[in-house]
């Protein structure tokens, strides 16, 4: 499996994540979908790093940093979601409609 | 792995989705190892499988009332979402196939020593910024997770 194979898998994973983010109603599952998209980008970065060598290791370093940022993001995101769920007693995002007329 | 990803977004029970997500992340770690980046694979296992999955499972179990009467998992705009996701996959796939990458035929591994050297010399400033970002995230999470009554008691 060459570079194209890895990139196609990455594209599929990103598309699945985007679908999950748009289609699911559960707030936690939307966060999981965001994680899937992060991982797709990571996979493509590492694949580029392995197959396009001019600046070796830049892709792997970027992937590690994206992991750290993703960990921070999911921490704050889950804290927000749990705070919202505690006040609204539901995890369904289409019931968060206070601002709607 | 793609199958596990599809299972993540389609399964009705959200705990099953989280377990499918762990399978997906684990196989991604295997792909990183195949690509000759063992340090990224190890970080994937530690951060995603070890930390983020457990965090998400905790959040699910804290918030799920029980298995009875699971609500419908999808919005009404599912067809639109399918179209947009397929468009994304198609566009990226088309671009990937059309481009002449001029690649090295063999995957070149990323040595651990070289990555460590790059992080602490070339990318030292982003590294420090990320540590600051994580500190901010920790403080923010603690602030958000405080219960209001504890606030009043503190006052």
mmCIF file of C-alpha atoms in Angstrom:
data_model
loop_
_atom_site.group_PDB
_atom_site.id
_atom_site.type_symbol
_atom_site.label_atom_id
_atom_site.label_comp_id
_atom_site.label_asym_id
_atom_site.label_seq_id
_atom_site.Cartn_x
_atom_site.Cartn_y
_atom_site.Cartn_z
ATOM 1 C CA UNK A 1 0.000 0.000 0.000
ATOM 2 C CA UNK A 2 1.620 3.218 -1.154
ATOM 3 C CA UNK A 3 1.085 6.823 -0.249
ATOM 4 C CA UNK A 4 -2.199 6.985 -2.169
ATOM 5 C CA UNK A 5 -3.629 4.121 -0.122
ATOM 6 C CA UNK A 6 -2.915 5.834 3.172
ATOM 7 C CA UNK A 7 -4.280 9.136 1.883
ATOM 8 C CA UNK A 8 -7.483 7.494 0.659
ATOM 9 C CA UNK A 9 -8.007 5.810 4.039
ATOM 10 C CA UNK A 10 -7.407 9.170 5.662
ATOM 11 C CA UNK A 11 -9.955 10.833 3.371
ATOM 12 C CA UNK A 12 -12.533 8.163 4.191
ATOM 13 C CA UNK A 13 -11.945 8.577 7.915
ATOM 14 C CA UNK A 14 -12.309 12.347 7.610
ATOM 15 C CA UNK A 15 -15.543 11.953 5.655
ATOM 16 C CA UNK A 16 -16.924 9.556 8.265
ATOM 17 C CA UNK A 17 -16.039 12.012 11.004
ATOM 18 C CA UNK A 18 -17.685 14.875 9.138
ATOM 19 C CA UNK A 19 -20.810 12.773 8.606
ATOM 20 C CA UNK A 20 -20.952 11.861 12.285
ATOM 21 C CA UNK A 21 -20.558 15.475 13.321
ATOM 22 C CA UNK A 22 -23.361 16.615 11.035
ATOM 23 C CA UNK A 23 -25.780 13.747 11.508
ATOM 24 C CA UNK A 24 -25.647 12.585 15.127
ATOM 25 C CA UNK A 25 -27.745 14.186 17.813
ATOM 26 C CA UNK A 26 -25.646 13.298 20.820
ATOM 27 C CA UNK A 27 -23.174 15.963 21.937
ATOM 28 C CA UNK A 28 -20.564 13.453 23.141
ATOM 29 C CA UNK A 29 -20.741 11.599 19.850
ATOM 30 C CA UNK A 30 -20.122 14.851 18.023
ATOM 31 C CA UNK A 31 -16.912 15.197 20.051
ATOM 32 C CA UNK A 32 -15.941 11.630 19.102
ATOM 33 C CA UNK A 33 -16.479 12.530 15.446
ATOM 34 C CA UNK A 34 -14.143 15.506 15.854
ATOM 35 C CA UNK A 35 -11.556 13.087 17.221
ATOM 36 C CA UNK A 36 -11.981 10.913 14.136
ATOM 37 C CA UNK A 37 -11.263 13.918 11.927
ATOM 38 C CA UNK A 38 -8.154 14.795 13.976
ATOM 39 C CA UNK A 39 -6.926 11.240 13.504
ATOM 40 C CA UNK A 40 -7.513 11.371 9.763
ATOM 41 C CA UNK A 41 -5.341 14.477 9.496
ATOM 42 C CA UNK A 42 -2.692 12.834 11.682
ATOM 43 C CA UNK A 43 -2.637 9.770 9.452
ATOM 44 C CA UNK A 44 -2.132 11.851 6.329
ATOM 45 C CA UNK A 45 0.661 13.861 8.007
ATOM 46 C CA UNK A 46 2.530 10.739 9.061
ATOM 47 C CA UNK A 47 2.057 9.199 5.614
ATOM 48 C CA UNK A 48 3.463 12.322 3.935
ATOM 49 C CA UNK A 49 6.318 12.259 6.416
ATOM 50 C CA UNK A 50 7.184 8.706 5.463
ATOM 51 C CA UNK A 51 6.894 9.061 1.693
ATOM 52 C CA UNK A 52 7.983 12.643 0.902
ATOM 53 C CA UNK A 53 11.332 12.910 2.638
ATOM 54 C CA UNK A 54 12.757 16.436 1.897
ATOM 55 C CA UNK A 55 12.234 17.666 5.450
ATOM 56 C CA UNK A 56 12.198 14.413 7.319
ATOM 57 C CA UNK A 57 10.359 14.248 10.666
ATOM 58 C CA UNK A 58 8.348 17.462 10.292
ATOM 59 C CA UNK A 59 5.182 15.428 9.749
ATOM 60 C CA UNK A 60 5.750 13.231 12.779
ATOM 61 C CA UNK A 61 6.432 16.274 14.976
ATOM 62 C CA UNK A 62 3.260 17.944 13.705
ATOM 63 C CA UNK A 63 1.308 14.755 14.408
ATOM 64 C CA UNK A 64 2.573 14.653 17.995
ATOM 65 C CA UNK A 65 1.654 18.296 18.510
ATOM 66 C CA UNK A 66 -1.803 17.752 17.026
ATOM 67 C CA UNK A 67 -2.278 14.917 19.531
ATOM 68 C CA UNK A 68 -1.442 17.252 22.404
ATOM 69 C CA UNK A 69 -3.818 19.916 21.112
ATOM 70 C CA UNK A 70 -6.530 17.282 20.607
ATOM 71 C CA UNK A 71 -6.129 16.117 24.191
ATOM 72 C CA UNK A 72 -6.538 19.683 25.454
ATOM 73 C CA UNK A 73 -9.513 20.222 23.164
ATOM 74 C CA UNK A 74 -11.345 17.081 24.245
ATOM 75 C CA UNK A 75 -10.762 17.926 27.906
ATOM 76 C CA UNK A 76 -12.377 21.340 27.626
ATOM 77 C CA UNK A 77 -15.042 20.032 25.237
ATOM 78 C CA UNK A 78 -16.120 17.262 27.588
ATOM 79 C CA UNK A 79 -16.167 19.650 30.539
ATOM 80 C CA UNK A 80 -18.431 21.981 28.558
ATOM 81 C CA UNK A 81 -20.696 19.142 27.445
ATOM 82 C CA UNK A 82 -21.014 17.792 30.974
ATOM 83 C CA UNK A 83 -21.811 21.269 32.294
ATOM 84 C CA UNK A 84 -24.505 21.686 29.646
ATOM 85 C CA UNK A 85 -25.930 18.223 30.289
ATOM 86 C CA UNK A 86 -26.032 18.954 34.014
ATOM 87 C CA UNK A 87 -28.149 22.042 33.481
ATOM 88 C CA UNK A 88 -30.324 20.765 30.614
ATOM 89 C CA UNK A 89 -30.638 17.064 31.633
ATOM 90 C CA UNK A 90 -30.200 15.894 28.042
ATOM 91 C CA UNK A 91 -27.376 15.207 25.627
ATOM 92 C CA UNK A 92 -29.406 15.798 22.474
ATOM 93 C CA UNK A 93 -28.161 18.905 20.735
ATOM 94 C CA UNK A 94 -31.426 19.702 18.977
ATOM 95 C CA UNK A 95 -33.085 20.271 22.321
ATOM 96 C CA UNK A 96 -30.695 23.098 23.140
ATOM 97 C CA UNK A 97 -33.031 25.622 21.582
ATOM 98 C CA UNK A 98 -33.249 28.452 24.099
ATOM 99 C CA UNK A 99 -32.198 31.029 21.549
ATOM 100 C CA UNK A 100 -34.837 29.968 19.048
ATOM 101 C CA UNK A 101 -38.004 32.008 18.674
ATOM 102 C CA UNK B 1 -10.411 0.380 10.527
ATOM 103 C CA UNK B 2 -12.795 2.150 8.171
ATOM 104 C CA UNK B 3 -15.446 -0.331 9.238
ATOM 105 C CA UNK B 4 -14.853 0.575 12.870
ATOM 106 C CA UNK B 5 -15.110 4.241 11.910
ATOM 107 C CA UNK B 6 -18.440 3.667 10.219
ATOM 108 C CA UNK B 7 -19.608 1.761 13.274
ATOM 109 C CA UNK B 8 -18.691 4.753 15.428
ATOM 110 C CA UNK B 9 -21.095 7.063 13.654
ATOM 111 C CA UNK B 10 -23.922 4.615 12.989
ATOM 112 C CA UNK B 11 -24.296 2.517 16.147
ATOM 113 C CA UNK B 12 -27.335 3.348 18.216
ATOM 114 C CA UNK B 13 -25.866 2.759 21.664
ATOM 115 C CA UNK B 14 -23.269 5.422 22.370
ATOM 116 C CA UNK B 15 -21.127 3.104 24.525
ATOM 117 C CA UNK B 16 -20.803 0.723 21.575
ATOM 118 C CA UNK B 17 -19.741 3.728 19.515
ATOM 119 C CA UNK B 18 -17.024 4.549 22.024
ATOM 120 C CA UNK B 19 -15.698 0.966 21.943
ATOM 121 C CA UNK B 20 -15.671 1.064 18.134
ATOM 122 C CA UNK B 21 -13.737 4.321 18.415
ATOM 123 C CA UNK B 22 -11.121 2.563 20.546
ATOM 124 C CA UNK B 23 -10.806 -0.185 17.902
ATOM 125 C CA UNK B 24 -10.388 2.487 15.241
ATOM 126 C CA UNK B 25 -7.665 4.293 17.217
ATOM 127 C CA UNK B 26 -5.856 1.034 17.907
ATOM 128 C CA UNK B 27 -5.702 0.109 14.256
ATOM 129 C CA UNK B 28 -4.491 3.639 13.501
ATOM 130 C CA UNK B 29 -1.603 3.010 15.893
ATOM 131 C CA UNK B 30 -0.829 -0.107 13.862
ATOM 132 C CA UNK B 31 -0.798 1.968 10.684
ATOM 133 C CA UNK B 32 1.649 4.440 12.232
ATOM 134 C CA UNK B 33 3.916 1.531 13.124
ATOM 135 C CA UNK B 34 3.649 0.285 9.532
ATOM 136 C CA UNK B 35 4.656 3.750 8.343
ATOM 137 C CA UNK B 36 7.860 3.521 10.354
ATOM 138 C CA UNK B 37 6.917 6.047 13.030
ATOM 139 C CA UNK B 38 7.032 4.056 16.282
ATOM 140 C CA UNK B 39 7.044 7.161 18.490
ATOM 141 C CA UNK B 40 3.793 8.372 16.937
ATOM 142 C CA UNK B 41 2.288 4.910 17.368
ATOM 143 C CA UNK B 42 3.286 4.876 21.022
ATOM 144 C CA UNK B 43 1.848 8.357 21.544
ATOM 145 C CA UNK B 44 -1.354 7.262 19.816
ATOM 146 C CA UNK B 45 -1.733 4.321 22.188
ATOM 147 C CA UNK B 46 -0.909 6.422 25.254
ATOM 148 C CA UNK B 47 -2.954 9.522 24.465
ATOM 149 C CA UNK B 48 -5.908 8.255 22.469
ATOM 150 C CA UNK B 49 -6.353 4.690 23.714
ATOM 151 C CA UNK B 50 -5.198 5.449 27.231
ATOM 152 C CA UNK B 51 -6.429 8.925 28.015
ATOM 153 C CA UNK B 52 -9.044 10.222 25.608
ATOM 154 C CA UNK B 53 -11.021 6.982 25.307
ATOM 155 C CA UNK B 54 -11.214 6.584 29.069
ATOM 156 C CA UNK B 55 -12.228 10.229 29.424
ATOM 157 C CA UNK B 56 -14.996 9.820 26.856
ATOM 158 C CA UNK B 57 -16.216 6.572 28.432
ATOM 159 C CA UNK B 58 -16.333 8.298 31.833
ATOM 160 C CA UNK B 59 -18.306 11.176 30.362
ATOM 161 C CA UNK B 60 -20.752 8.798 28.701
ATOM 162 C CA UNK B 61 -21.310 6.809 31.872
ATOM 163 C CA UNK B 62 -21.726 9.978 33.931
ATOM 164 C CA UNK B 63 -24.343 11.369 31.595
ATOM 165 C CA UNK B 64 -26.246 8.337 30.326
ATOM 166 C CA UNK B 65 -29.355 7.724 32.369
ATOM 167 C CA UNK B 66 -29.666 4.079 31.349
ATOM 168 C CA UNK B 67 -30.174 1.820 28.410
ATOM 169 C CA UNK B 68 -33.934 2.174 28.384
ATOM 170 C CA UNK B 69 -35.609 3.936 25.454
ATOM 171 C CA UNK B 70 -32.599 5.130 23.514
ATOM 172 C CA UNK B 71 -33.541 8.161 21.449
ATOM 173 C CA UNK B 72 -33.232 8.192 17.692
ATOM 174 C CA UNK B 73 -29.552 8.733 16.975
ATOM 175 C CA UNK B 74 -29.803 10.933 13.902
ATOM 176 C CA UNK B 75 -31.005 14.369 12.931
ATOM 177 C CA UNK B 76 -33.420 14.846 10.085
ATOM 178 C CA UNK B 77 -30.640 16.126 7.800
ATOM 179 C CA UNK B 78 -29.004 12.693 7.402
ATOM 180 C CA UNK B 79 -29.337 12.593 3.585
ATOM 181 C CA UNK B 80 -27.715 15.999 3.299
ATOM 182 C CA UNK B 81 -24.917 14.906 5.655
ATOM 183 C CA UNK B 82 -24.328 11.750 3.593
ATOM 184 C CA UNK B 83 -24.089 13.834 0.432
ATOM 185 C CA UNK B 84 -21.638 16.302 1.988
ATOM 186 C CA UNK B 85 -19.469 13.529 3.475
ATOM 187 C CA UNK B 86 -19.363 11.651 0.167
ATOM 188 C CA UNK B 87 -18.478 14.907 -1.583
ATOM 189 C CA UNK B 88 -15.574 15.439 0.814
ATOM 190 C CA UNK B 89 -14.323 11.876 0.314
ATOM 191 C CA UNK B 90 -14.727 12.127 -3.448
ATOM 192 C CA UNK B 91 -12.951 15.467 -3.742
ATOM 193 C CA UNK B 92 -9.997 14.468 -1.596
ATOM 194 C CA UNK B 93 -9.775 11.062 -3.254
ATOM 195 C CA UNK B 94 -9.881 12.628 -6.714
ATOM 196 C CA UNK B 95 -7.146 15.088 -5.762
ATOM 197 C CA UNK B 96 -5.023 12.305 -4.275
ATOM 198 C CA UNK B 97 -5.321 10.115 -7.352
ATOM 199 C CA UNK B 98 -4.805 12.936 -9.865
ATOM 200 C CA UNK B 99 -1.682 14.342 -8.239
ATOM 201 C CA UNK B 100 1.704 13.047 -9.253
ATOM 202 C CA UNK B 101 3.435 12.862 -5.900
ATOM 203 C CA UNK B 102 6.870 11.817 -7.112
ATOM 204 C CA UNK B 103 7.152 9.705 -4.023
ATOM 205 C CA UNK B 104 9.872 7.579 -2.655
ATOM 206 C CA UNK B 105 8.704 4.052 -3.435
ATOM 207 C CA UNK B 106 9.603 2.825 0.026
ATOM 208 C CA UNK B 107 8.381 4.290 3.281
ATOM 209 C CA UNK B 108 11.160 6.024 5.190
ATOM 210 C CA UNK B 109 11.013 5.591 8.915
ATOM 211 C CA UNK B 110 11.124 8.502 11.341
ATOM 212 C CA UNK B 111 13.804 7.723 13.888
ATOM 213 C CA UNK B 112 13.014 8.486 17.513
ATOM 214 C CA UNK B 113 16.266 10.347 18.117
ATOM 215 C CA UNK B 114 15.766 12.584 15.097
ATOM 216 C CA UNK B 115 12.211 13.429 16.173
ATOM 217 C CA UNK B 116 13.321 14.271 19.701
ATOM 218 C CA UNK B 117 16.079 16.492 18.330
ATOM 219 C CA UNK B 118 13.616 18.259 16.027
ATOM 220 C CA UNK B 119 11.084 18.848 18.822
ATOM 221 C CA UNK B 120 13.596 20.414 21.188
ATOM 222 C CA UNK B 121 15.568 22.457 18.637
ATOM 223 C CA UNK B 122 13.629 23.419 15.497
ATOM 224 C CA UNK B 123 10.182 23.221 17.074
ATOM 225 C CA UNK B 124 11.029 24.333 20.604
ATOM 226 C CA UNK B 125 8.751 27.395 20.483
ATOM 227 C CA UNK B 126 5.611 25.457 19.393
ATOM 228 C CA UNK B 127 6.445 22.906 22.076
ATOM 229 C CA UNK B 128 6.430 25.588 24.778
ATOM 230 C CA UNK B 129 3.248 27.136 23.394
ATOM 231 C CA UNK B 130 1.541 23.747 23.539
ATOM 232 C CA UNK B 131 2.550 23.290 27.160
ATOM 233 C CA UNK B 132 0.981 26.676 27.915
ATOM 234 C CA UNK B 133 -2.140 25.646 25.994
ATOM 235 C CA UNK B 134 -2.454 22.455 28.030
ATOM 236 C CA UNK B 135 -2.131 24.454 31.252
ATOM 237 C CA UNK B 136 -4.914 26.754 30.094
ATOM 238 C CA UNK B 137 -7.049 23.737 29.151
ATOM 239 C CA UNK B 138 -6.558 22.155 32.586
ATOM 240 C CA UNK B 139 -7.547 25.364 34.372
ATOM 241 C CA UNK B 140 -10.543 25.791 32.083
ATOM 242 C CA UNK B 141 -11.711 22.230 32.620
ATOM 243 C CA UNK B 142 -11.435 22.551 36.401
ATOM 244 C CA UNK B 143 -13.347 25.824 36.309
ATOM 245 C CA UNK B 144 -16.105 24.350 34.144
ATOM 246 C CA UNK B 145 -16.397 21.183 36.208
ATOM 247 C CA UNK B 146 -16.941 23.015 39.503
ATOM 248 C CA UNK B 147 -20.432 22.741 40.861
ATOM 249 C CA UNK B 148 -22.226 26.000 41.618
ATOM 250 C CA UNK B 149 -22.821 25.163 45.290
ATOM 251 C CA UNK B 150 -19.067 24.772 45.809
ATOM 252 C CA UNK B 151 -18.733 28.253 44.388
ATOM 253 C CA UNK B 152 -21.093 29.637 46.958
ATOM 254 C CA UNK B 153 -19.368 27.800 49.761
ATOM 255 C CA UNK B 154 -16.066 29.274 48.591
ATOM 256 C CA UNK B 155 -17.596 32.736 48.793
#
